[in-house]
Structure formats: C-alpha cells, structure tokens
Amino acid sequence: MQEAANQAVEEAYSAAEKWPPMNSAHEAYAVLLEEVDELWDHVKTNQKRRNLSAMRAEAIQVAAMALRFVVDVCDEERGRK
C-alpha cells in the first residue's frame, strides 16, 4: 500500500509542476472525473484481457488528482478565492 501511496504523491507533484493549481472545486472535480473515466475504461475491459499495469497507472492518477483536489481546493486560505 505504501508503494502505491508514494507513487500517487509523486504523480501529484509531477502534475503540480506541469499545471497550475486548480481554480475551483468544479475544475478539480472535472479533472478527477476525467481520470476516473479513464480508469473506468480499464475496469470495463474483460478481466482476462485487462492490462493491469495500465489500470494501476490510471488508479494512481486518480489518487494523485484527489490529492491535488485536497491541496488546491480544500485549503481554507487557497480554496475560498
């Protein structure tokens, strides 16, 4: 579990370097939903044909964007612009 958590944190930092902070809960939700939809595509694939490493990568991205949601939107000073 710790390895997956570490990868999610690394992914969140990487995304933060590439993209500015999310401006609103609506924007953060949309980004998170996009990642969940990409994960959903893997989930819908027949279990015997799933690319588990790709599905894991998408799940890590979901976790990373959830972390960005918390940091960018749920902070009292930053989240109430």
JSON list of C-alpha atoms in Angstrom, two decimals:
[
{"chain": "A", "resi": 1, "resn": "MET", "atom": "CA", "xyz": [0.00, 0.00, 0.00]},
{"chain": "A", "resi": 2, "resn": "GLN", "atom": "CA", "xyz": [2.80, 2.41, 0.87]},
{"chain": "A", "resi": 3, "resn": "GLU", "atom": "CA", "xyz": [4.35, 2.00, -2.59]},
{"chain": "A", "resi": 4, "resn": "ALA", "atom": "CA", "xyz": [1.08, 2.95, -4.28]},
{"chain": "A", "resi": 5, "resn": "ALA", "atom": "CA", "xyz": [0.67, 5.94, -1.94]},
{"chain": "A", "resi": 6, "resn": "ASN", "atom": "CA", "xyz": [4.21, 7.09, -2.70]},
{"chain": "A", "resi": 7, "resn": "GLN", "atom": "CA", "xyz": [3.56, 6.82, -6.43]},
{"chain": "A", "resi": 8, "resn": "ALA", "atom": "CA", "xyz": [0.36, 8.86, -6.08]},
{"chain": "A", "resi": 9, "resn": "VAL", "atom": "CA", "xyz": [2.25, 11.58, -4.21]},
{"chain": "A", "resi": 10, "resn": "GLU", "atom": "CA", "xyz": [4.99, 11.60, -6.87]},
{"chain": "A", "resi": 11, "resn": "GLU", "atom": "CA", "xyz": [2.34, 11.82, -9.59]},
{"chain": "A", "resi": 12, "resn": "ALA", "atom": "CA", "xyz": [0.64, 14.71, -7.77]},
{"chain": "A", "resi": 13, "resn": "TYR", "atom": "CA", "xyz": [3.94, 16.60, -7.54]},
{"chain": "A", "resi": 14, "resn": "SER", "atom": "CA", "xyz": [4.65, 15.93, -11.21]},
{"chain": "A", "resi": 15, "resn": "ALA", "atom": "CA", "xyz": [1.22, 17.23, -12.20]},
{"chain": "A", "resi": 16, "resn": "ALA", "atom": "CA", "xyz": [1.70, 20.31, -10.00]},
{"chain": "A", "resi": 17, "resn": "GLU", "atom": "CA", "xyz": [4.93, 21.09, -11.86]},
{"chain": "A", "resi": 18, "resn": "LYS", "atom": "CA", "xyz": [3.15, 20.86, -15.23]},
{"chain": "A", "resi": 19, "resn": "TRP", "atom": "CA", "xyz": [-0.16, 22.52, -14.39]},
{"chain": "A", "resi": 20, "resn": "PRO", "atom": "CA", "xyz": [-1.15, 25.47, -12.20]},
{"chain": "A", "resi": 21, "resn": "PRO", "atom": "CA", "xyz": [-3.29, 24.97, -9.11]},
{"chain": "A", "resi": 22, "resn": "MET", "atom": "CA", "xyz": [-6.92, 24.14, -9.79]},
{"chain": "A", "resi": 23, "resn": "ASN", "atom": "CA", "xyz": [-9.08, 27.24, -9.61]},
{"chain": "A", "resi": 24, "resn": "SER", "atom": "CA", "xyz": [-12.27, 25.80, -8.19]},
{"chain": "A", "resi": 25, "resn": "ALA", "atom": "CA", "xyz": [-13.96, 22.70, -6.89]},
{"chain": "A", "resi": 26, "resn": "HIS", "atom": "CA", "xyz": [-15.75, 22.42, -10.25]},
{"chain": "A", "resi": 27, "resn": "GLU", "atom": "CA", "xyz": [-12.45, 22.39, -12.16]},
{"chain": "A", "resi": 28, "resn": "ALA", "atom": "CA", "xyz": [-10.86, 19.93, -9.74]},
{"chain": "A", "resi": 29, "resn": "TYR", "atom": "CA", "xyz": [-13.90, 17.67, -9.94]},
{"chain": "A", "resi": 30, "resn": "ALA", "atom": "CA", "xyz": [-13.78, 17.72, -13.75]},
{"chain": "A", "resi": 31, "resn": "VAL", "atom": "CA", "xyz": [-10.10, 16.75, -13.76]},
{"chain": "A", "resi": 32, "resn": "LEU", "atom": "CA", "xyz": [-10.75, 13.99, -11.24]},
{"chain": "A", "resi": 33, "resn": "LEU", "atom": "CA", "xyz": [-13.76, 12.75, -13.21]},
{"chain": "A", "resi": 34, "resn": "GLU", "atom": "CA", "xyz": [-11.66, 12.58, -16.39]},
{"chain": "A", "resi": 35, "resn": "GLU", "atom": "CA", "xyz": [-9.15, 10.36, -14.61]},
{"chain": "A", "resi": 36, "resn": "VAL", "atom": "CA", "xyz": [-11.92, 8.19, -13.15]},
{"chain": "A", "resi": 37, "resn": "ASP", "atom": "CA", "xyz": [-13.42, 7.80, -16.64]},
{"chain": "A", "resi": 38, "resn": "GLU", "atom": "CA", "xyz": [-10.04, 6.64, -17.96]},
{"chain": "A", "resi": 39, "resn": "LEU", "atom": "CA", "xyz": [-9.85, 4.11, -15.11]},
{"chain": "A", "resi": 40, "resn": "TRP", "atom": "CA", "xyz": [-13.44, 3.04, -15.85]},
{"chain": "A", "resi": 41, "resn": "ASP", "atom": "CA", "xyz": [-12.40, 2.17, -19.42]},
{"chain": "A", "resi": 42, "resn": "HIS", "atom": "CA", "xyz": [-9.93, -0.35, -17.98]},
{"chain": "A", "resi": 43, "resn": "VAL", "atom": "CA", "xyz": [-12.47, -1.70, -15.50]},
{"chain": "A", "resi": 44, "resn": "LYS", "atom": "CA", "xyz": [-14.97, -2.39, -18.30]},
{"chain": "A", "resi": 45, "resn": "THR", "atom": "CA", "xyz": [-12.41, -4.47, -20.20]},
{"chain": "A", "resi": 46, "resn": "ASN", "atom": "CA", "xyz": [-12.80, -8.21, -19.93]},
{"chain": "A", "resi": 47, "resn": "GLN", "atom": "CA", "xyz": [-10.92, -9.30, -16.83]},
{"chain": "A", "resi": 48, "resn": "LYS", "atom": "CA", "xyz": [-8.75, -11.76, -18.78]},
{"chain": "A", "resi": 49, "resn": "ARG", "atom": "CA", "xyz": [-7.74, -9.05, -21.27]},
{"chain": "A", "resi": 50, "resn": "ARG", "atom": "CA", "xyz": [-7.05, -6.22, -18.84]},
{"chain": "A", "resi": 51, "resn": "ASN", "atom": "CA", "xyz": [-3.70, -4.51, -18.89]},
{"chain": "A", "resi": 52, "resn": "LEU", "atom": "CA", "xyz": [-3.16, -4.46, -15.13]},
{"chain": "A", "resi": 53, "resn": "SER", "atom": "CA", "xyz": [-0.15, -2.15, -15.23]},
{"chain": "A", "resi": 54, "resn": "ALA", "atom": "CA", "xyz": [-2.10, 0.41, -17.30]},
{"chain": "A", "resi": 55, "resn": "MET", "atom": "CA", "xyz": [-5.10, 0.10, -14.99]},
{"chain": "A", "resi": 56, "resn": "ARG", "atom": "CA", "xyz": [-2.83, 0.58, -11.98]},
{"chain": "A", "resi": 57, "resn": "ALA", "atom": "CA", "xyz": [-1.32, 3.68, -13.57]},
{"chain": "A", "resi": 58, "resn": "GLU", "atom": "CA", "xyz": [-4.80, 5.14, -14.05]},
{"chain": "A", "resi": 59, "resn": "ALA", "atom": "CA", "xyz": [-5.72, 4.34, -10.45]},
{"chain": "A", "resi": 60, "resn": "ILE", "atom": "CA", "xyz": [-2.53, 6.11, -9.31]},
{"chain": "A", "resi": 61, "resn": "GLN", "atom": "CA", "xyz": [-3.55, 9.14, -11.39]},
{"chain": "A", "resi": 62, "resn": "VAL", "atom": "CA", "xyz": [-6.99, 9.14, -9.76]},
{"chain": "A", "resi": 63, "resn": "ALA", "atom": "CA", "xyz": [-5.33, 9.17, -6.34]},
{"chain": "A", "resi": 64, "resn": "ALA", "atom": "CA", "xyz": [-2.95, 11.92, -7.43]},
{"chain": "A", "resi": 65, "resn": "MET", "atom": "CA", "xyz": [-5.76, 14.14, -8.69]},
{"chain": "A", "resi": 66, "resn": "ALA", "atom": "CA", "xyz": [-7.69, 13.51, -5.48]},
{"chain": "A", "resi": 67, "resn": "LEU", "atom": "CA", "xyz": [-4.62, 14.76, -3.59]},
{"chain": "A", "resi": 68, "resn": "ARG", "atom": "CA", "xyz": [-4.48, 17.84, -5.81]},
{"chain": "A", "resi": 69, "resn": "PHE", "atom": "CA", "xyz": [-8.19, 18.41, -5.13]},
{"chain": "A", "resi": 70, "resn": "VAL", "atom": "CA", "xyz": [-7.47, 18.40, -1.39]},
{"chain": "A", "resi": 71, "resn": "VAL", "atom": "CA", "xyz": [-4.43, 20.66, -1.65]},
{"chain": "A", "resi": 72, "resn": "ASP", "atom": "CA", "xyz": [-5.70, 23.10, -4.29]},
{"chain": "A", "resi": 73, "resn": "VAL", "atom": "CA", "xyz": [-9.35, 23.39, -3.30]},
{"chain": "A", "resi": 74, "resn": "CYS", "atom": "CA", "xyz": [-9.88, 22.29, 0.30]},
{"chain": "A", "resi": 75, "resn": "ASP", "atom": "CA", "xyz": [-7.28, 24.56, 1.88]},
{"chain": "A", "resi": 76, "resn": "GLU", "atom": "CA", "xyz": [-9.05, 27.36, 3.80]},
{"chain": "A", "resi": 77, "resn": "GLU", "atom": "CA", "xyz": [-6.70, 30.08, 2.53]},
{"chain": "A", "resi": 78, "resn": "ARG", "atom": "CA", "xyz": [-6.48, 28.97, -1.10]},
{"chain": "A", "resi": 79, "resn": "GLY", "atom": "CA", "xyz": [-9.85, 27.31, -1.60]},
{"chain": "A", "resi": 80, "resn": "ARG", "atom": "CA", "xyz": [-12.10, 30.30, -0.93]},
{"chain": "A", "resi": 81, "resn": "LYS", "atom": "CA", "xyz": [-10.96, 32.84, -3.51]}
]
